[in-house]
Each structure stands twice: as C-alpha cells, then as structure tokens.
Backbone as JSON Lines, residues from 0, in Angstrom:
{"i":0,"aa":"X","n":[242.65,147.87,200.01],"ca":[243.37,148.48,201.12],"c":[242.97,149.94,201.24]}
{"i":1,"aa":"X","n":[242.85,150.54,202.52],"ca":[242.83,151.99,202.58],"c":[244.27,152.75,201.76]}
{"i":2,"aa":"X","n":[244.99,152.19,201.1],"ca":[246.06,153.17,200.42],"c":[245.04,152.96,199.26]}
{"i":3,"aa":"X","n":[244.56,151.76,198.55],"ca":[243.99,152.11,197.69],"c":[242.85,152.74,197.36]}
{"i":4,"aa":"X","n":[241.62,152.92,198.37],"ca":[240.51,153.6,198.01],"c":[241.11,154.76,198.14]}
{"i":5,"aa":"X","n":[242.09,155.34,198.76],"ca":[242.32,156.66,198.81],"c":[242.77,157.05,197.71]}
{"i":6,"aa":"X","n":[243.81,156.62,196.64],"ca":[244.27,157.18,195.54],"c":[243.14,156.84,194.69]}
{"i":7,"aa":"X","n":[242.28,155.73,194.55],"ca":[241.02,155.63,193.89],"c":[239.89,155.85,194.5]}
{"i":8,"aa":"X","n":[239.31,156.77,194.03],"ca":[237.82,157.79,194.55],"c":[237.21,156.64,193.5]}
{"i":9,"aa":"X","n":[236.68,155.39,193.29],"ca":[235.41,154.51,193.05],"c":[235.24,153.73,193.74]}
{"i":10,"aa":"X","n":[234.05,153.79,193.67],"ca":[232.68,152.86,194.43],"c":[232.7,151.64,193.01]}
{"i":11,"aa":"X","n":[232.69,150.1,193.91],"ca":[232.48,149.43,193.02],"c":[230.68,148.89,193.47]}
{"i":12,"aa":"X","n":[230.59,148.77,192.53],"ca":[228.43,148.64,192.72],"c":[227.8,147.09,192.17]}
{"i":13,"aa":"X","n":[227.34,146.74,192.8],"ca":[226.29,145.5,192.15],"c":[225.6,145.66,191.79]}
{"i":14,"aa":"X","n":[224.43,144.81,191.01],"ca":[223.22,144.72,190.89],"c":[222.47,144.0,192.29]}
{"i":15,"aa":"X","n":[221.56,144.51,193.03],"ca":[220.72,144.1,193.99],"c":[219.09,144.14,193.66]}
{"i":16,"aa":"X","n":[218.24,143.24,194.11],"ca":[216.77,143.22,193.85],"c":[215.98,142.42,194.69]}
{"i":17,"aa":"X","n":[214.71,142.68,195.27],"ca":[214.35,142.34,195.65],"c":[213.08,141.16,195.27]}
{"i":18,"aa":"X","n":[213.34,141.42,193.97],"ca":[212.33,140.6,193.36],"c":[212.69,138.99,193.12]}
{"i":19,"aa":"X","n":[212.49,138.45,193.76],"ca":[213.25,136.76,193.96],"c":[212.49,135.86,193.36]}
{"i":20,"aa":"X","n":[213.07,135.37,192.12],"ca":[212.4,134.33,191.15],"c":[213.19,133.14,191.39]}
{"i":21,"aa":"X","n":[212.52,132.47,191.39],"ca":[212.85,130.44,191.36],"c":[212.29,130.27,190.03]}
{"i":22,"aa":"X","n":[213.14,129.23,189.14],"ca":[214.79,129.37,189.88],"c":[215.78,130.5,189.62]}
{"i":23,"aa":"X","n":[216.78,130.7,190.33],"ca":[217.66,131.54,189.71],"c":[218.33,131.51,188.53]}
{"i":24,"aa":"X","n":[218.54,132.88,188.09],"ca":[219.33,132.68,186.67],"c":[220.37,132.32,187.19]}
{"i":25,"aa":"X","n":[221.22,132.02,185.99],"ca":[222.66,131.88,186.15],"c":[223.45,132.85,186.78]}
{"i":26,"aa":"X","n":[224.29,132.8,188.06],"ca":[225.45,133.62,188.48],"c":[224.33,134.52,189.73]}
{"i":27,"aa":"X","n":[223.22,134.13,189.86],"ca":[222.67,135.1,190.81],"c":[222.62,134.05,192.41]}
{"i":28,"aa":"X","n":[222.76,135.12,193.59],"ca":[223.1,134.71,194.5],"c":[221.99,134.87,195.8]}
{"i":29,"aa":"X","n":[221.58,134.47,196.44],"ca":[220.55,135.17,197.27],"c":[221.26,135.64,199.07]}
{"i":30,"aa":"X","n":[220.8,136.59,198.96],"ca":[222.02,137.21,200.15],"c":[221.57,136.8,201.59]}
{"i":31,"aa":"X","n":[222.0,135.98,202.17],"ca":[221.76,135.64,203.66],"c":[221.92,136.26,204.41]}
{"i":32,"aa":"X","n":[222.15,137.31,205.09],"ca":[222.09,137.71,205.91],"c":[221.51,139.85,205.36]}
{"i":33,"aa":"X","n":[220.47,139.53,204.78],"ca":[220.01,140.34,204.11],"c":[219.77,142.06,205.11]}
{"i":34,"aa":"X","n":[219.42,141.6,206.36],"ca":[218.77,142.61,207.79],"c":[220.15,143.51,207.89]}
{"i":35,"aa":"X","n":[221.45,142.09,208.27],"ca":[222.54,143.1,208.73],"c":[223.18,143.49,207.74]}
{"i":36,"aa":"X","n":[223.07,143.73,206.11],"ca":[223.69,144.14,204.97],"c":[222.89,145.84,204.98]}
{"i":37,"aa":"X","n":[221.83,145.59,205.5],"ca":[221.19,146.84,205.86],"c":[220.47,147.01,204.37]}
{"i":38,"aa":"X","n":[219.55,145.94,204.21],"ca":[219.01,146.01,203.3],"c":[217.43,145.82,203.58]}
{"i":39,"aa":"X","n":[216.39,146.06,202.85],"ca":[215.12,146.28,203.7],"c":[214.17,145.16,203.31]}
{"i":40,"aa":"X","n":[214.69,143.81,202.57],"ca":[214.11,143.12,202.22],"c":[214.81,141.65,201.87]}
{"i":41,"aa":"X","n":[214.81,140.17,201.79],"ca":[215.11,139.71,201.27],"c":[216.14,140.14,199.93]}
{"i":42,"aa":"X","n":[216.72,139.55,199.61],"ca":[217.47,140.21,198.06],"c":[218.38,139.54,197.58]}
{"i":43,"aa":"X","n":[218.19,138.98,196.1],"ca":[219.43,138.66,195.49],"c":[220.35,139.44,194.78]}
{"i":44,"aa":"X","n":[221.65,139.14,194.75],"ca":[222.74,139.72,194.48],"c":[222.79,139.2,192.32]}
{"i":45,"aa":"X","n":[222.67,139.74,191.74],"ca":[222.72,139.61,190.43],"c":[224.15,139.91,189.65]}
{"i":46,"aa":"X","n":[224.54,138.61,188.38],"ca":[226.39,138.99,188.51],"c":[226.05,140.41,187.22]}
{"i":47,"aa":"X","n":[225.95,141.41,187.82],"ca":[226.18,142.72,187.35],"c":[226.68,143.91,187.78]}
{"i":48,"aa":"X","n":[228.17,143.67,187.88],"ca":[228.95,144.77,188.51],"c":[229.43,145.88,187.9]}
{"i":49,"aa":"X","n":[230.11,147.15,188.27],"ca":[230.19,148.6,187.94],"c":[230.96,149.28,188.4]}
{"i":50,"aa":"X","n":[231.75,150.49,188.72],"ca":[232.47,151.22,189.33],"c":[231.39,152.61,188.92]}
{"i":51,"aa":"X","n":[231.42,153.38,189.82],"ca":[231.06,154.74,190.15],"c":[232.11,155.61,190.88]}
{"i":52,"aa":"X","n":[232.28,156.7,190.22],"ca":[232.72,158.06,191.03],"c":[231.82,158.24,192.85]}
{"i":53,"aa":"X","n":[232.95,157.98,193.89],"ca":[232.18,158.72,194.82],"c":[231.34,159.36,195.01]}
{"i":54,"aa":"X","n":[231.88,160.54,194.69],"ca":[231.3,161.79,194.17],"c":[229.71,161.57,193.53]}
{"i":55,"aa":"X","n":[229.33,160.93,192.72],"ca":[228.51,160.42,192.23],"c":[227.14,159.54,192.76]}
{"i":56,"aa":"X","n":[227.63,159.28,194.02],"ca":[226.54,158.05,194.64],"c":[226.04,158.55,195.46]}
{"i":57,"aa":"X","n":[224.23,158.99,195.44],"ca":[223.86,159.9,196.52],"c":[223.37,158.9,197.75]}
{"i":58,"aa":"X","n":[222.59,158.13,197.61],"ca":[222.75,157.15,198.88],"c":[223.39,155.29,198.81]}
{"i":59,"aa":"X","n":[223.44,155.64,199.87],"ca":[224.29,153.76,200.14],"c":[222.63,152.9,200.56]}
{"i":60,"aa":"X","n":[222.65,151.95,199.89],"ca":[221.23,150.99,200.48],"c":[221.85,150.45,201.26]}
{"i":61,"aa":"X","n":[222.88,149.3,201.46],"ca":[223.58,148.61,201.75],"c":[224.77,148.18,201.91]}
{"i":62,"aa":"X","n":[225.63,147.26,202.7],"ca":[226.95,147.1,202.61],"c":[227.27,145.52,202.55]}
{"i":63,"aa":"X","n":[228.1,144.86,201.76],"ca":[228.23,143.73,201.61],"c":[229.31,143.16,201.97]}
C-alpha cells in the first residue's frame, strides 16, 4: 500500500538475466512480457530476492 512504502523507504529487488538456459533451474521464471517491463531483452526472473534502501538504487532497469 502507499501507507506502507511511505513509512518503509525499501526497494524490494530480484534477480533478472538475460542469459536464458534450457532447461531452467529450479524456481526460475521467464518473463513474458519482457518489452513492456521495460526491459531490453528477453529475461528470466531468478528466485533471488532482496530489499534495498531507496536511497541506495541508482537506476531502475525495469518494473514488474
């Protein structure tokens, strides 16, 4: 919710790549609609997630 990103300043982050191996590992996802995520390539989504400080993240690749 916007009450919550506001009292929490983190960015939660994935792992993204463009390097696409068959077959996939376990838990990895391949992102369909890759163009309008605003991403510049094909790409799978890898289960490796994170939180970052705002403050901290100098550019956005994408939005999911």
């Amino acid at each position: 919710t916007a009450a919550y990103n506001n009292a929490r300043r983190d960015v939660v982050a994935i792992a993204v790549t463009s390097q696409i191996r068959t077959p996939l590992s376990f838990g990895e996802v391949i992102v369909g609609d890759w163009s309008n995520a605003g991403l510049l390539k094909p790409s799978v989504i890898k289960p490796i997630l994170t939180t970052i400080e705002q403050g901290l993240v100098l550019n956005t690749l994408g939005r999911l």
